Amino acid sequence: MSLGPSAIEAAFLAACRAELDVVKPGNVHRFSPGHGMEAATFEAAAAAAAPFVAQPGAGVGARILGATRASWASVGVNANLGIVLLAAPLAAAAETASGPGTDALREALRQALATLTPDDARDAFAAIALASPGGLGEVLEHDVRQPPSIGLVAAMRLASERDLVARQYADGFAEIFDIGLPALMETEAVPAAPGLGPALAAYLAFASRFPDSHVARKYGDRCAESLRRRMAGFARDVRGVTEPAEALSTALAFDAELKREKLNPGTSADLTVASLFARFLAEA
């Protein structure tokens, strides 16, 4: 059945918190700040964004713009644009899904993406311009600082080769449903213990399979691919550790190493939140 705003808001906040509860190497979490931010920054941004993400009957673009404005007003930095871009279509889909489960949510999401309007593109472009993430906004001639002349999905498709958040709009959130959700269910990926668990498994599934878009925008494709290989090696190593304390220590050491190098797989973290959000919506 379709979900109301309170259930959608609760699922969004739970997803944001669950992502912060695990040691995601290079990214901000409860065990370590980084890149000028800390877990409290993202908690405040999530709390500010949640009512707009879950706003009943709102268009996808309106949800994105409202949540981005609220987050920016709350924390003064671009803490969650990627999360909001991914969460808004999922929230809209949850309002109209024919029943519980991932299949119903995925079909409703397909419909939500297929019925986006010019207003959705205008509002989403305004949100991207406000957050100024770099790279994502530079979509060939369809720059977000100009009135949109194409739809939101078409614009995202133009950016999909270099940005994994944009790719979700182009391929129906395939990576969320086909990679993120299965990783959350894979109990052997990492030991289940404080600081570890399913959210880390999803994060590593993305970070080890795809060069991170955020890293690529900042440092180039070669650096992003090098990091992907290092993430893949870490994922193999942590899978082989059976003692949770040792696994946590290994993760924290790798986390500190990446933060010293100023490498933040932020897109992988955004996709992790979206995967958690999709799971919580499907199970609500």
mmCIF file of C-alpha atoms in Angstrom:
data_model
loop_
_atom_site.group_PDB
_atom_site.id
_atom_site.type_symbol
_atom_site.label_atom_id
_atom_site.label_comp_id
_atom_site.label_asym_id
_atom_site.label_seq_id
_atom_site.Cartn_x
_atom_site.Cartn_y
_atom_site.Cartn_z
ATOM 1 C CA MET A 1 0.000 0.000 0.000
ATOM 2 C CA SER A 2 1.034 3.631 -0.435
ATOM 3 C CA LEU A 3 2.850 5.301 2.447
ATOM 4 C CA GLY A 4 1.966 8.522 4.214
ATOM 5 C CA PRO A 5 4.364 11.367 4.964
ATOM 6 C CA SER A 6 5.147 10.283 8.522
ATOM 7 C CA ALA A 7 6.248 6.810 7.379
ATOM 8 C CA ILE A 8 8.309 8.240 4.510
ATOM 9 C CA GLU A 9 9.958 10.819 6.761
ATOM 10 C CA ALA A 10 10.768 8.145 9.352
ATOM 11 C CA ALA A 11 12.298 5.905 6.675
ATOM 12 C CA PHE A 12 14.421 8.775 5.356
ATOM 13 C CA LEU A 13 15.757 9.698 8.784
ATOM 14 C CA ALA A 14 16.437 6.050 9.610
ATOM 15 C CA ALA A 15 18.407 5.652 6.373
ATOM 16 C CA CYS A 16 20.502 8.750 7.050
ATOM 17 C CA ARG A 17 21.268 7.602 10.587
ATOM 18 C CA ALA A 18 22.087 4.027 9.584
ATOM 19 C CA GLU A 19 24.622 5.287 7.047
ATOM 20 C CA LEU A 20 26.315 7.416 9.700
ATOM 21 C CA ASP A 21 26.475 4.474 12.109
ATOM 22 C CA VAL A 22 29.109 2.552 10.121
ATOM 23 C CA VAL A 23 32.766 3.271 9.410
ATOM 24 C CA LYS A 24 32.744 4.208 5.740
ATOM 25 C CA PRO A 25 36.422 4.644 4.830
ATOM 26 C CA GLY A 26 37.066 8.191 3.653
ATOM 27 C CA ASN A 27 33.562 9.437 4.428
ATOM 28 C CA VAL A 28 32.105 11.109 7.515
ATOM 29 C CA HIS A 29 30.567 8.849 10.171
ATOM 30 C CA ARG A 30 30.000 8.734 13.924
ATOM 31 C CA PHE A 31 33.448 7.289 14.565
ATOM 32 C CA SER A 32 35.359 10.042 12.777
ATOM 33 C CA PRO A 33 34.709 13.482 11.281
ATOM 34 C CA GLY A 34 36.333 14.523 8.045
ATOM 35 C CA HIS A 35 36.523 17.096 5.263
ATOM 36 C CA GLY A 36 35.458 19.882 7.618
ATOM 37 C CA MET A 37 32.258 18.104 8.654
ATOM 38 C CA GLU A 38 31.070 15.705 11.322
ATOM 39 C CA ALA A 39 28.166 13.336 11.831
ATOM 40 C CA ALA A 40 26.126 16.073 13.506
ATOM 41 C CA THR A 41 26.315 18.116 10.283
ATOM 42 C CA PHE A 42 24.596 15.361 8.348
ATOM 43 C CA GLU A 43 22.090 14.662 11.101
ATOM 44 C CA ALA A 44 21.037 18.313 11.116
ATOM 45 C CA ALA A 45 20.842 18.399 7.320
ATOM 46 C CA ALA A 46 18.724 15.222 7.291
ATOM 47 C CA ALA A 47 16.352 16.577 9.916
ATOM 48 C CA ALA A 48 15.910 19.788 7.938
ATOM 49 C CA ALA A 49 15.391 17.973 4.635
ATOM 50 C CA ALA A 50 13.078 15.194 5.841
ATOM 51 C CA PRO A 51 9.745 17.091 5.847
ATOM 52 C CA PHE A 52 10.340 18.271 2.281
ATOM 53 C CA VAL A 53 11.434 14.860 1.026
ATOM 54 C CA ALA A 54 8.210 13.440 2.500
ATOM 55 C CA GLN A 55 5.939 16.366 1.567
ATOM 56 C CA PRO A 56 2.647 14.754 0.515
ATOM 57 C CA GLY A 57 1.662 15.243 -3.099
ATOM 58 C CA ALA A 58 4.717 17.345 -3.942
ATOM 59 C CA GLY A 59 6.525 16.915 -7.213
ATOM 60 C CA VAL A 60 9.982 15.387 -7.300
ATOM 61 C CA GLY A 61 11.602 18.713 -8.151
ATOM 62 C CA ALA A 62 9.736 20.558 -5.404
ATOM 63 C CA ARG A 63 10.925 17.980 -2.880
ATOM 64 C CA ILE A 64 14.510 18.371 -4.071
ATOM 65 C CA LEU A 65 14.461 22.162 -3.974
ATOM 66 C CA GLY A 66 12.676 22.418 -0.637
ATOM 67 C CA ALA A 67 14.979 19.879 1.004
ATOM 68 C CA THR A 68 18.120 21.488 -0.419
ATOM 69 C CA ARG A 69 17.107 24.961 0.715
ATOM 70 C CA ALA A 70 16.276 23.663 4.190
ATOM 71 C CA SER A 71 19.545 21.727 4.468
ATOM 72 C CA TRP A 72 21.586 24.699 3.323
ATOM 73 C CA ALA A 73 19.828 27.006 5.780
ATOM 74 C CA SER A 74 20.466 24.506 8.570
ATOM 75 C CA VAL A 75 24.147 23.673 8.072
ATOM 76 C CA GLY A 76 25.471 26.172 5.504
ATOM 77 C CA VAL A 77 27.198 23.565 3.349
ATOM 78 C CA ASN A 78 26.254 21.077 0.649
ATOM 79 C CA ALA A 79 25.789 18.154 3.024
ATOM 80 C CA ASN A 80 23.184 16.087 1.195
ATOM 81 C CA LEU A 81 22.359 17.185 -2.361
ATOM 82 C CA GLY A 82 23.139 13.722 -3.764
ATOM 83 C CA ILE A 83 21.051 12.069 -1.061
ATOM 84 C CA VAL A 84 18.120 14.391 -1.739
ATOM 85 C CA LEU A 85 18.324 13.905 -5.516
ATOM 86 C CA LEU A 86 18.047 10.162 -4.955
ATOM 87 C CA ALA A 87 15.529 10.237 -2.124
ATOM 88 C CA ALA A 88 12.940 12.511 -3.736
ATOM 89 C CA PRO A 89 11.864 10.110 -6.527
ATOM 90 C CA LEU A 90 11.833 7.198 -4.075
ATOM 91 C CA ALA A 91 9.621 9.164 -1.691
ATOM 92 C CA ALA A 92 7.234 10.126 -4.484
ATOM 93 C CA ALA A 93 7.100 6.494 -5.582
ATOM 94 C CA ALA A 94 6.340 5.283 -2.057
ATOM 95 C CA GLU A 95 3.218 7.475 -2.034
ATOM 96 C CA THR A 96 1.750 5.630 -5.012
ATOM 97 C CA ALA A 97 3.197 2.099 -4.767
ATOM 98 C CA SER A 98 0.569 -0.594 -5.225
ATOM 99 C CA GLY A 99 1.809 -2.599 -2.243
ATOM 100 C CA PRO A 100 4.793 -3.370 -0.047
ATOM 101 C CA GLY A 101 8.033 -4.857 -1.350
ATOM 102 C CA THR A 102 10.755 -3.783 -3.707
ATOM 103 C CA ASP A 103 8.940 -4.794 -6.908
ATOM 104 C CA ALA A 104 6.003 -2.490 -6.175
ATOM 105 C CA LEU A 105 8.341 0.347 -5.178
ATOM 106 C CA ARG A 106 10.442 -0.112 -8.295
ATOM 107 C CA GLU A 107 7.406 -0.026 -10.577
ATOM 108 C CA ALA A 108 6.070 3.091 -8.864
ATOM 109 C CA LEU A 109 9.501 4.694 -9.240
ATOM 110 C CA ARG A 110 9.481 3.927 -12.955
ATOM 111 C CA GLN A 111 6.159 5.729 -13.227
ATOM 112 C CA ALA A 112 7.406 8.661 -11.145
ATOM 113 C CA LEU A 113 10.435 9.150 -13.388
ATOM 114 C CA ALA A 114 8.340 8.804 -16.541
ATOM 115 C CA THR A 115 5.934 11.537 -15.478
ATOM 116 C CA LEU A 116 8.383 14.224 -14.401
ATOM 117 C CA THR A 117 7.360 17.688 -15.583
ATOM 118 C CA PRO A 118 9.239 20.804 -16.725
ATOM 119 C CA ASP A 119 8.620 22.182 -13.238
ATOM 120 C CA ASP A 120 10.541 19.228 -11.790
ATOM 121 C CA ALA A 121 13.509 20.069 -14.014
ATOM 122 C CA ARG A 122 13.353 23.762 -13.106
ATOM 123 C CA ASP A 123 13.244 23.057 -9.372
ATOM 124 C CA ALA A 124 15.946 20.372 -9.462
ATOM 125 C CA PHE A 125 18.244 22.636 -11.501
ATOM 126 C CA ALA A 126 17.710 25.432 -8.973
ATOM 127 C CA ALA A 127 18.637 23.057 -6.148
ATOM 128 C CA ILE A 128 21.804 21.917 -7.910
ATOM 129 C CA ALA A 129 22.798 25.509 -8.605
ATOM 130 C CA LEU A 130 22.219 26.397 -4.942
ATOM 131 C CA ALA A 131 24.333 23.508 -3.658
ATOM 132 C CA SER A 132 27.043 24.139 -6.292
ATOM 133 C CA PRO A 133 28.470 20.599 -6.201
ATOM 134 C CA GLY A 134 30.758 21.093 -9.206
ATOM 135 C CA GLY A 135 30.670 18.840 -12.242
ATOM 136 C CA LEU A 136 27.066 17.646 -11.986
ATOM 137 C CA GLY A 137 25.727 21.047 -12.935
ATOM 138 C CA GLU A 138 27.862 21.322 -16.045
ATOM 139 C CA VAL A 139 25.573 19.241 -18.260
ATOM 140 C CA LEU A 140 26.804 20.292 -21.693
ATOM 141 C CA GLU A 141 24.684 23.208 -22.936
ATOM 142 C CA HIS A 142 21.980 22.496 -20.358
ATOM 143 C CA ASP A 143 23.709 24.261 -17.483
ATOM 144 C CA VAL A 144 21.705 24.373 -14.271
ATOM 145 C CA ARG A 145 22.128 28.131 -13.993
ATOM 146 C CA GLN A 146 19.971 28.579 -17.116
ATOM 147 C CA PRO A 147 16.252 27.828 -17.549
ATOM 148 C CA PRO A 148 15.938 24.127 -18.451
ATOM 149 C CA SER A 149 15.238 23.402 -22.088
ATOM 150 C CA ILE A 150 15.035 19.620 -21.617
ATOM 151 C CA GLY A 151 13.482 17.338 -19.024
ATOM 152 C CA LEU A 152 15.163 16.260 -15.825
ATOM 153 C CA VAL A 153 15.709 12.658 -16.941
ATOM 154 C CA ALA A 154 17.176 13.826 -20.253
ATOM 155 C CA ALA A 155 19.507 16.221 -18.449
ATOM 156 C CA MET A 156 20.589 13.521 -16.032
ATOM 157 C CA ARG A 157 21.171 11.160 -18.929
ATOM 158 C CA LEU A 158 23.677 13.629 -20.374
ATOM 159 C CA ALA A 159 25.619 13.526 -17.091
ATOM 160 C CA SER A 160 25.156 9.797 -16.458
ATOM 161 C CA GLU A 161 28.510 8.715 -17.874
ATOM 162 C CA ARG A 162 30.404 10.760 -15.306
ATOM 163 C CA ASP A 163 28.004 10.907 -12.362
ATOM 164 C CA LEU A 164 26.456 7.871 -10.703
ATOM 165 C CA VAL A 165 23.680 9.874 -9.047
ATOM 166 C CA ALA A 166 22.609 11.203 -12.440
ATOM 167 C CA ARG A 167 22.764 7.666 -13.845
ATOM 168 C CA GLN A 168 20.024 6.554 -11.479
ATOM 169 C CA TYR A 169 17.553 8.822 -13.243
ATOM 170 C CA ALA A 170 18.666 7.456 -16.604
ATOM 171 C CA ASP A 171 18.429 3.757 -15.732
ATOM 172 C CA GLY A 172 15.571 3.618 -13.244
ATOM 173 C CA PHE A 173 17.785 3.416 -10.145
ATOM 174 C CA ALA A 174 19.188 0.100 -11.369
ATOM 175 C CA GLU A 175 22.299 0.323 -9.199
ATOM 176 C CA ILE A 176 20.187 0.952 -6.097
ATOM 177 C CA PHE A 177 17.934 -2.047 -6.665
ATOM 178 C CA ASP A 178 20.442 -4.427 -8.255
ATOM 179 C CA ILE A 179 23.583 -3.640 -6.221
ATOM 180 C CA GLY A 180 22.721 -1.660 -3.104
ATOM 181 C CA LEU A 181 19.720 -3.648 -1.895
ATOM 182 C CA PRO A 182 21.349 -7.069 -2.405
ATOM 183 C CA ALA A 183 24.450 -5.845 -0.572
ATOM 184 C CA LEU A 184 22.313 -4.843 2.399
ATOM 185 C CA MET A 185 21.043 -8.425 2.550
ATOM 186 C CA GLU A 186 24.469 -10.056 2.208
ATOM 187 C CA THR A 187 25.216 -10.965 5.810
ATOM 188 C CA GLU A 188 28.732 -12.270 5.156
ATOM 189 C CA ALA A 189 30.051 -9.113 3.467
ATOM 190 C CA VAL A 190 31.302 -7.602 6.730
ATOM 191 C CA PRO A 191 30.996 -8.684 10.367
ATOM 192 C CA ALA A 192 27.802 -7.524 12.082
ATOM 193 C CA ALA A 193 29.015 -5.345 14.954
ATOM 194 C CA PRO A 194 28.899 -1.686 16.007
ATOM 195 C CA GLY A 195 30.527 0.369 13.266
ATOM 196 C CA LEU A 196 30.184 -2.419 10.714
ATOM 197 C CA GLY A 197 27.241 -4.268 9.197
ATOM 198 C CA PRO A 198 24.913 -3.993 6.172
ATOM 199 C CA ALA A 199 25.332 -0.278 5.463
ATOM 200 C CA LEU A 200 29.084 -0.743 5.175
ATOM 201 C CA ALA A 201 28.515 -3.679 2.840
ATOM 202 C CA ALA A 202 26.420 -1.475 0.554
ATOM 203 C CA TYR A 203 28.982 1.328 0.676
ATOM 204 C CA LEU A 204 31.765 -1.054 -0.298
ATOM 205 C CA ALA A 205 29.642 -2.603 -3.040
ATOM 206 C CA PHE A 206 29.444 0.805 -4.721
ATOM 207 C CA ALA A 207 32.923 2.101 -3.864
ATOM 208 C CA SER A 208 34.664 -1.076 -5.031
ATOM 209 C CA ARG A 209 32.681 -1.394 -8.260
ATOM 210 C CA PHE A 210 32.511 2.180 -9.538
ATOM 211 C CA PRO A 211 35.072 5.008 -9.567
ATOM 212 C CA ASP A 212 33.479 7.471 -7.192
ATOM 213 C CA SER A 213 31.937 10.436 -9.002
ATOM 214 C CA HIS A 214 32.731 12.906 -6.230
ATOM 215 C CA VAL A 215 36.399 11.909 -6.228
ATOM 216 C CA ALA A 216 36.529 12.023 -10.029
ATOM 217 C CA ARG A 217 35.131 15.572 -10.065
ATOM 218 C CA LYS A 218 37.748 16.745 -7.571
ATOM 219 C CA TYR A 219 40.832 14.807 -8.620
ATOM 220 C CA GLY A 220 40.179 13.213 -11.997
ATOM 221 C CA ASP A 221 39.322 9.798 -13.374
ATOM 222 C CA ARG A 222 42.716 8.224 -12.704
ATOM 223 C CA CYS A 223 42.537 9.017 -8.998
ATOM 224 C CA ALA A 224 38.952 7.752 -8.792
ATOM 225 C CA GLU A 225 39.886 4.469 -10.454
ATOM 226 C CA SER A 226 42.889 4.038 -8.165
ATOM 227 C CA LEU A 227 40.626 4.543 -5.165
ATOM 228 C CA ARG A 228 38.123 2.048 -6.540
ATOM 229 C CA ARG A 229 40.863 -0.579 -6.672
ATOM 230 C CA ARG A 230 41.922 0.208 -3.126
ATOM 231 C CA MET A 231 38.312 -0.079 -1.994
ATOM 232 C CA ALA A 232 38.010 -3.441 -3.712
ATOM 233 C CA GLY A 233 41.121 -4.637 -1.901
ATOM 234 C CA PHE A 234 39.796 -3.420 1.426
ATOM 235 C CA ALA A 235 36.434 -5.112 0.797
ATOM 236 C CA ARG A 236 38.232 -8.425 0.212
ATOM 237 C CA ASP A 237 40.362 -7.958 3.301
ATOM 238 C CA VAL A 238 37.533 -7.069 5.673
ATOM 239 C CA ARG A 239 35.425 -9.952 4.410
ATOM 240 C CA GLY A 240 38.136 -12.318 5.609
ATOM 241 C CA VAL A 241 38.232 -10.906 9.136
ATOM 242 C CA THR A 242 35.970 -12.829 11.491
ATOM 243 C CA GLU A 243 36.720 -10.916 14.687
ATOM 244 C CA PRO A 244 34.561 -7.738 14.773
ATOM 245 C CA ALA A 245 37.089 -5.730 16.818
ATOM 246 C CA GLU A 246 39.825 -6.484 14.309
ATOM 247 C CA ALA A 247 37.542 -5.625 11.390
ATOM 248 C CA LEU A 248 36.615 -2.320 13.007
ATOM 249 C CA SER A 249 40.267 -1.498 13.647
ATOM 250 C CA THR A 250 41.107 -2.308 10.014
ATOM 251 C CA ALA A 251 38.290 -0.081 8.783
ATOM 252 C CA LEU A 252 39.297 2.823 11.001
ATOM 253 C CA ALA A 253 42.916 2.592 9.853
ATOM 254 C CA PHE A 254 41.887 2.695 6.183
ATOM 255 C CA ASP A 255 39.461 5.523 6.956
ATOM 256 C CA ALA A 256 42.250 7.594 8.531
ATOM 257 C CA GLU A 257 44.525 6.899 5.574
ATOM 258 C CA LEU A 258 41.987 8.135 3.039
ATOM 259 C CA LYS A 259 41.158 11.216 5.083
ATOM 260 C CA ARG A 260 44.834 12.127 5.273
ATOM 261 C CA GLU A 261 44.793 12.011 1.480
ATOM 262 C CA LYS A 262 41.548 14.067 1.410
ATOM 263 C CA LEU A 263 39.747 11.322 -0.512
ATOM 264 C CA ASN A 264 36.024 11.193 0.147
ATOM 265 C CA PRO A 265 33.883 8.650 -1.770
ATOM 266 C CA GLY A 266 30.834 10.839 -1.248
ATOM 267 C CA THR A 267 28.796 9.464 -4.124
ATOM 268 C CA SER A 268 29.152 5.942 -2.754
ATOM 269 C CA ALA A 269 27.795 7.249 0.548
ATOM 270 C CA ASP A 270 24.843 8.926 -1.207
ATOM 271 C CA LEU A 271 23.979 5.677 -2.960
ATOM 272 C CA THR A 272 24.209 3.853 0.351
ATOM 273 C CA VAL A 273 21.628 6.160 1.933
ATOM 274 C CA ALA A 274 19.351 5.721 -1.083
ATOM 275 C CA SER A 275 19.646 1.929 -0.848
ATOM 276 C CA LEU A 276 18.784 2.025 2.858
ATOM 277 C CA PHE A 277 15.868 4.369 2.149
ATOM 278 C CA ALA A 278 14.534 2.058 -0.561
ATOM 279 C CA ARG A 279 14.787 -0.915 1.779
ATOM 280 C CA PHE A 280 13.002 0.854 4.627
ATOM 281 C CA LEU A 281 10.256 2.085 2.290
ATOM 282 C CA ALA A 282 9.755 -1.382 0.832
ATOM 283 C CA GLU A 283 9.528 -2.899 4.297
ATOM 284 C CA ALA A 284 7.245 -0.247 5.834
#
